[in-house]
Tab-separated table of C-alpha atoms in Angstrom:
chain	number	residue	atom	x	y	z
A	1	UNK	CA	0.022	0.003	0.025
A	2	UNK	CA	1.070	3.508	-0.601
A	3	UNK	CA	0.849	6.333	1.870
A	4	UNK	CA	1.902	9.987	1.977
A	5	UNK	CA	2.100	11.710	5.383
A	6	UNK	CA	2.224	15.457	5.779
A	7	UNK	CA	2.458	15.773	9.505
A	8	UNK	CA	2.189	19.528	9.638
A	9	UNK	CA	-1.394	20.669	9.397
A	10	UNK	CA	-0.651	24.374	9.400
A	11	UNK	CA	2.475	26.465	9.530
A	12	UNK	CA	2.423	30.227	10.198
A	13	UNK	CA	5.323	32.471	9.396
A	14	UNK	CA	6.061	36.131	9.089
A	15	UNK	CA	6.944	37.392	5.659
A	16	UNK	CA	10.655	36.792	4.696
A	17	UNK	CA	10.973	33.830	6.980
A	18	UNK	CA	11.907	30.476	5.484
A	19	UNK	CA	9.389	27.662	5.777
A	20	UNK	CA	9.963	23.930	5.267
A	21	UNK	CA	7.123	21.488	4.578
A	22	UNK	CA	7.697	17.851	5.423
A	23	UNK	CA	6.515	14.956	3.293
A	24	UNK	CA	7.217	11.300	4.141
A	25	UNK	CA	5.969	8.539	1.892
A	26	UNK	CA	5.649	4.763	1.897
A	27	UNK	CA	5.684	2.558	-1.054
A	28	UNK	CA	6.930	-0.866	-2.052
A	29	UNK	CA	7.591	0.275	-5.596
A	30	UNK	CA	11.206	0.739	-6.740
A	31	UNK	CA	10.067	3.221	-9.401
A	32	UNK	CA	7.819	5.975	-8.396
A	33	UNK	CA	7.165	9.667	-8.757
A	34	UNK	CA	6.772	12.396	-6.245
A	35	UNK	CA	4.888	15.629	-6.752
A	36	UNK	CA	4.133	18.884	-4.986
A	37	UNK	CA	1.051	20.817	-5.736
A	38	UNK	CA	-0.074	24.296	-4.449
A	39	UNK	CA	-3.622	25.146	-3.737
A	40	UNK	CA	-4.026	28.948	-3.199
A	41	UNK	CA	-7.149	30.432	-1.655
A	42	UNK	CA	-8.804	30.670	-5.021
A	43	UNK	CA	-9.029	26.823	-4.957
A	44	UNK	CA	-7.214	25.620	-8.085
A	45	UNK	CA	-4.438	23.042	-7.793
A	46	UNK	CA	-1.162	24.130	-9.423
A	47	UNK	CA	1.631	21.679	-10.267
A	48	UNK	CA	4.909	22.698	-8.750
A	49	UNK	CA	7.325	19.816	-9.280
A	50	UNK	CA	7.767	16.160	-10.239
A	51	UNK	CA	10.633	13.999	-9.110
A	52	UNK	CA	11.252	10.384	-10.045
A	53	UNK	CA	12.771	7.919	-7.674
A	54	UNK	CA	16.002	7.602	-9.521
A	55	UNK	CA	16.838	11.213	-9.307
A	56	UNK	CA	17.919	12.302	-5.813
A	57	UNK	CA	19.314	15.588	-6.829
A	58	UNK	CA	17.846	18.538	-4.986
A	59	UNK	CA	16.209	21.062	-7.013
A	60	UNK	CA	15.846	24.852	-6.799
A	61	UNK	CA	13.396	26.918	-8.597
A	62	UNK	CA	13.499	30.609	-7.555
A	63	UNK	CA	12.522	30.764	-3.860
A	64	UNK	CA	11.412	27.093	-3.933
A	65	UNK	CA	13.661	24.151	-3.247
A	66	UNK	CA	13.081	20.484	-2.753
A	67	UNK	CA	15.102	17.945	-0.778
A	68	UNK	CA	14.577	14.335	-1.797
A	69	UNK	CA	16.110	11.748	0.480
A	70	UNK	CA	15.271	8.172	-0.547
A	71	UNK	CA	16.982	6.828	2.606
A	72	UNK	CA	14.376	8.531	4.862
A	73	UNK	CA	11.510	8.363	2.301
A	74	UNK	CA	11.190	12.046	2.460
A	75	UNK	CA	10.502	14.794	-0.064
A	76	UNK	CA	10.582	18.071	1.808
A	77	UNK	CA	9.815	21.493	0.287
A	78	UNK	CA	11.271	24.717	1.375
A	79	UNK	CA	10.114	28.239	0.575
A	80	UNK	CA	12.878	30.760	1.157
A	81	UNK	CA	12.074	34.337	2.104
A	82	UNK	CA	8.337	33.651	2.183
A	83	UNK	CA	5.849	36.148	0.800
A	84	UNK	CA	2.094	36.660	1.386
A	85	UNK	CA	1.418	35.192	-1.993
A	86	UNK	CA	2.851	31.894	-0.773
A	87	UNK	CA	-0.140	31.519	1.574
A	88	UNK	CA	-1.762	28.348	0.292
A	89	UNK	CA	-2.284	24.640	1.003
A	90	UNK	CA	0.489	22.483	-0.274
A	91	UNK	CA	0.052	18.861	-1.155
A	92	UNK	CA	2.639	16.211	-1.527
A	93	UNK	CA	1.687	13.206	-3.750
A	94	UNK	CA	3.033	9.923	-4.784
A	95	UNK	CA	2.503	7.987	-7.995
A	96	UNK	CA	3.634	4.404	-8.072
A	97	UNK	CA	3.540	1.462	-10.483
A	98	UNK	CA	-0.272	1.362	-10.511
A	99	UNK	CA	-0.289	4.911	-11.912
A	100	UNK	CA	-2.662	6.563	-9.554
A	101	UNK	CA	-1.816	9.642	-7.448
A	102	UNK	CA	-1.876	9.291	-3.679
A	103	UNK	CA	-2.166	12.661	-1.915
A	104	UNK	CA	-1.126	13.669	1.524
A	105	UNK	CA	-3.614	15.557	3.710
A	106	UNK	CA	-1.937	18.858	2.892
A	107	UNK	CA	-0.183	21.653	4.912
A	108	UNK	CA	-1.661	25.066	5.233
A	109	UNK	CA	0.955	27.709	4.991
A	110	UNK	CA	-0.100	31.243	6.334
A	111	UNK	CA	2.340	34.074	5.672
A	112	UNK	CA	1.589	37.303	7.466
A	113	UNK	CA	3.086	40.695	6.541
B	1	UNK	CA	-10.200	28.072	-24.275
B	2	UNK	CA	-7.685	25.329	-24.051
B	3	UNK	CA	-7.304	23.374	-20.864
B	4	UNK	CA	-9.545	21.510	-18.436
B	5	UNK	CA	-12.901	22.880	-17.428
B	6	UNK	CA	-15.631	21.789	-14.957
B	7	UNK	CA	-19.253	22.633	-14.759
B	8	UNK	CA	-21.105	23.668	-12.868
B	9	UNK	CA	-18.640	25.424	-10.462
B	10	UNK	CA	-21.192	25.472	-7.697
B	11	UNK	CA	-24.179	23.211	-7.102
B	12	UNK	CA	-26.728	22.837	-4.357
B	13	UNK	CA	-28.895	19.783	-4.492
B	14	UNK	CA	-31.181	17.888	-2.243
B	15	UNK	CA	-30.637	14.471	-0.693
B	16	UNK	CA	-31.791	11.673	-3.112
B	17	UNK	CA	-31.482	13.691	-6.305
B	18	UNK	CA	-29.284	12.596	-9.123
B	19	UNK	CA	-26.613	15.115	-10.128
B	20	UNK	CA	-23.918	15.107	-12.874
B	21	UNK	CA	-20.739	17.049	-12.799
B	22	UNK	CA	-19.027	17.640	-16.094
B	23	UNK	CA	-15.417	17.680	-17.058
B	24	UNK	CA	-14.009	18.639	-20.338
B	25	UNK	CA	-10.345	18.703	-21.510
B	26	UNK	CA	-8.905	20.007	-24.752
B	27	UNK	CA	-5.484	18.497	-24.624
B	28	UNK	CA	-6.501	14.970	-25.826
B	29	UNK	CA	-4.979	13.463	-22.737
B	30	UNK	CA	-5.548	9.784	-22.330
B	31	UNK	CA	-6.070	9.696	-18.627
B	32	UNK	CA	-8.742	11.444	-16.752
B	33	UNK	CA	-9.514	11.408	-12.993
B	34	UNK	CA	-12.185	12.418	-10.492
B	35	UNK	CA	-11.124	13.428	-6.931
B	36	UNK	CA	-12.954	14.749	-3.951
B	37	UNK	CA	-11.441	17.002	-1.478
B	38	UNK	CA	-12.486	17.070	2.143
B	39	UNK	CA	-10.900	18.687	5.111
B	40	UNK	CA	-8.289	16.415	6.723
B	41	UNK	CA	-8.253	13.961	3.765
B	42	UNK	CA	-6.485	15.748	1.038
B	43	UNK	CA	-7.626	14.559	-2.275
B	44	UNK	CA	-9.098	11.101	-2.673
B	45	UNK	CA	-9.614	9.391	-6.027
B	46	UNK	CA	-13.072	8.400	-6.904
B	47	UNK	CA	-12.778	7.085	-10.421
B	48	UNK	CA	-10.306	7.244	-13.257
B	49	UNK	CA	-10.253	6.462	-16.966
B	50	UNK	CA	-7.277	5.312	-19.063
B	51	UNK	CA	-9.023	6.031	-22.385
B	52	UNK	CA	-12.479	6.273	-23.897
B	53	UNK	CA	-14.705	3.459	-22.705
B	54	UNK	CA	-12.185	2.330	-20.011
B	55	UNK	CA	-12.821	3.289	-16.492
B	56	UNK	CA	-11.819	1.985	-13.075
B	57	UNK	CA	-12.564	2.536	-9.436
B	58	UNK	CA	-10.398	4.624	-7.108
B	59	UNK	CA	-10.318	4.841	-3.484
B	60	UNK	CA	-13.873	6.130	-2.737
B	61	UNK	CA	-16.141	5.013	-5.642
B	62	UNK	CA	-19.318	4.087	-3.767
B	63	UNK	CA	-22.276	6.268	-4.754
B	64	UNK	CA	-20.765	7.486	-7.998
B	65	UNK	CA	-20.964	6.571	-11.624
B	66	UNK	CA	-18.705	7.617	-14.461
B	67	UNK	CA	-18.650	7.257	-18.236
B	68	UNK	CA	-16.306	8.187	-20.962
B	69	UNK	CA	-17.711	7.869	-24.450
B	70	UNK	CA	-15.383	10.608	-25.747
B	71	UNK	CA	-11.707	11.217	-24.939
B	72	UNK	CA	-12.360	14.782	-23.998
B	73	UNK	CA	-15.227	14.271	-21.557
B	74	UNK	CA	-15.436	12.541	-18.254
B	75	UNK	CA	-18.797	13.162	-16.431
B	76	UNK	CA	-19.305	12.051	-12.866
B	77	UNK	CA	-22.843	11.143	-11.605
B	78	UNK	CA	-24.083	10.974	-8.138
B	79	UNK	CA	-27.029	8.633	-8.612
B	80	UNK	CA	-28.783	9.487	-5.341
B	81	UNK	CA	-26.989	12.288	-3.530
B	82	UNK	CA	-26.265	12.047	0.185
B	83	UNK	CA	-25.007	14.664	2.612
B	84	UNK	CA	-21.788	12.836	2.962
B	85	UNK	CA	-21.118	13.659	-0.670
B	86	UNK	CA	-20.930	17.323	0.099
B	87	UNK	CA	-17.400	18.187	-1.074
B	88	UNK	CA	-15.296	19.909	-3.619
B	89	UNK	CA	-14.810	17.696	-6.691
B	90	UNK	CA	-11.800	18.074	-8.904
B	91	UNK	CA	-11.275	16.623	-12.387
B	92	UNK	CA	-7.773	16.070	-13.714
B	93	UNK	CA	-6.150	14.766	-16.830
B	94	UNK	CA	-2.669	13.575	-17.873
B	95	UNK	CA	-0.808	12.173	-20.763
B	96	UNK	CA	-0.105	8.508	-21.089
B	97	UNK	CA	3.371	7.633	-19.756
B	98	UNK	CA	5.503	4.616	-19.944
B	99	UNK	CA	3.639	1.404	-20.460
B	100	UNK	CA	0.362	3.321	-20.834
B	101	UNK	CA	0.127	3.754	-17.088
B	102	UNK	CA	0.407	7.533	-16.865
B	103	UNK	CA	3.356	6.927	-14.618
B	104	UNK	CA	5.476	9.748	-15.850
B	105	UNK	CA	3.287	12.673	-16.367
B	106	UNK	CA	1.882	15.106	-13.885
B	107	UNK	CA	-1.852	15.602	-13.638
B	108	UNK	CA	-3.443	18.915	-14.470
B	109	UNK	CA	-6.488	19.880	-12.484
B	110	UNK	CA	-9.714	21.632	-13.359
B	111	UNK	CA	-10.930	24.526	-11.202
B	112	UNK	CA	-13.159	22.336	-9.071
B	113	UNK	CA	-16.966	22.043	-8.368
B	114	UNK	CA	-18.238	22.894	-4.928
B	115	UNK	CA	-21.202	20.646	-4.280
B	116	UNK	CA	-23.569	20.938	-1.338
B	117	UNK	CA	-26.153	18.251	-0.613
B	118	UNK	CA	-28.897	19.447	1.753
């Protein structure tokens, strides 16, 4: 069975602080994909990143960075110098050999000015 | 407009009524999905479709029916709505990846339909 755990329900920060969102996953598959999605207050789901299980390189995209550690089954997401526009719910998701996406429960990020 | 659309965006219905949520995508993606989003549960898969006339159950299929006669459309029907089906429903689509299992490609989501069953 596959499982994605986002233990942090809500994180509140002040603008310009860094925030790290934790994602821990479980799967028996050797090949799988991990994703992060953002859901702003407007409600749509925005794709942020896809990472396959063979690529453990960390990735940086502007103020966003992702740390994939296969040894600890984690795929953490950091927002550097947070801004009010980063306020959203962030979902981590896992896609294994059966092709379907398993979502975590989400982490609400609140950035105050 | 290109992309994935859902209609209606908001719907209020009564217990016991049948309601159909529509999903349309213009990318000719092979795969389409229906999720429901409830507080504390993230998104849970209801049904998915690998191609026209091919559908399969997801995590929470009870009380729902789907069909896919055309690649671009994937309607979701609640045959007899219940209050527990009050939720936000998202449709998504993706390309077919390796071995036709949509393994590789990310899913793109529609704007969602907020359904309230009274």
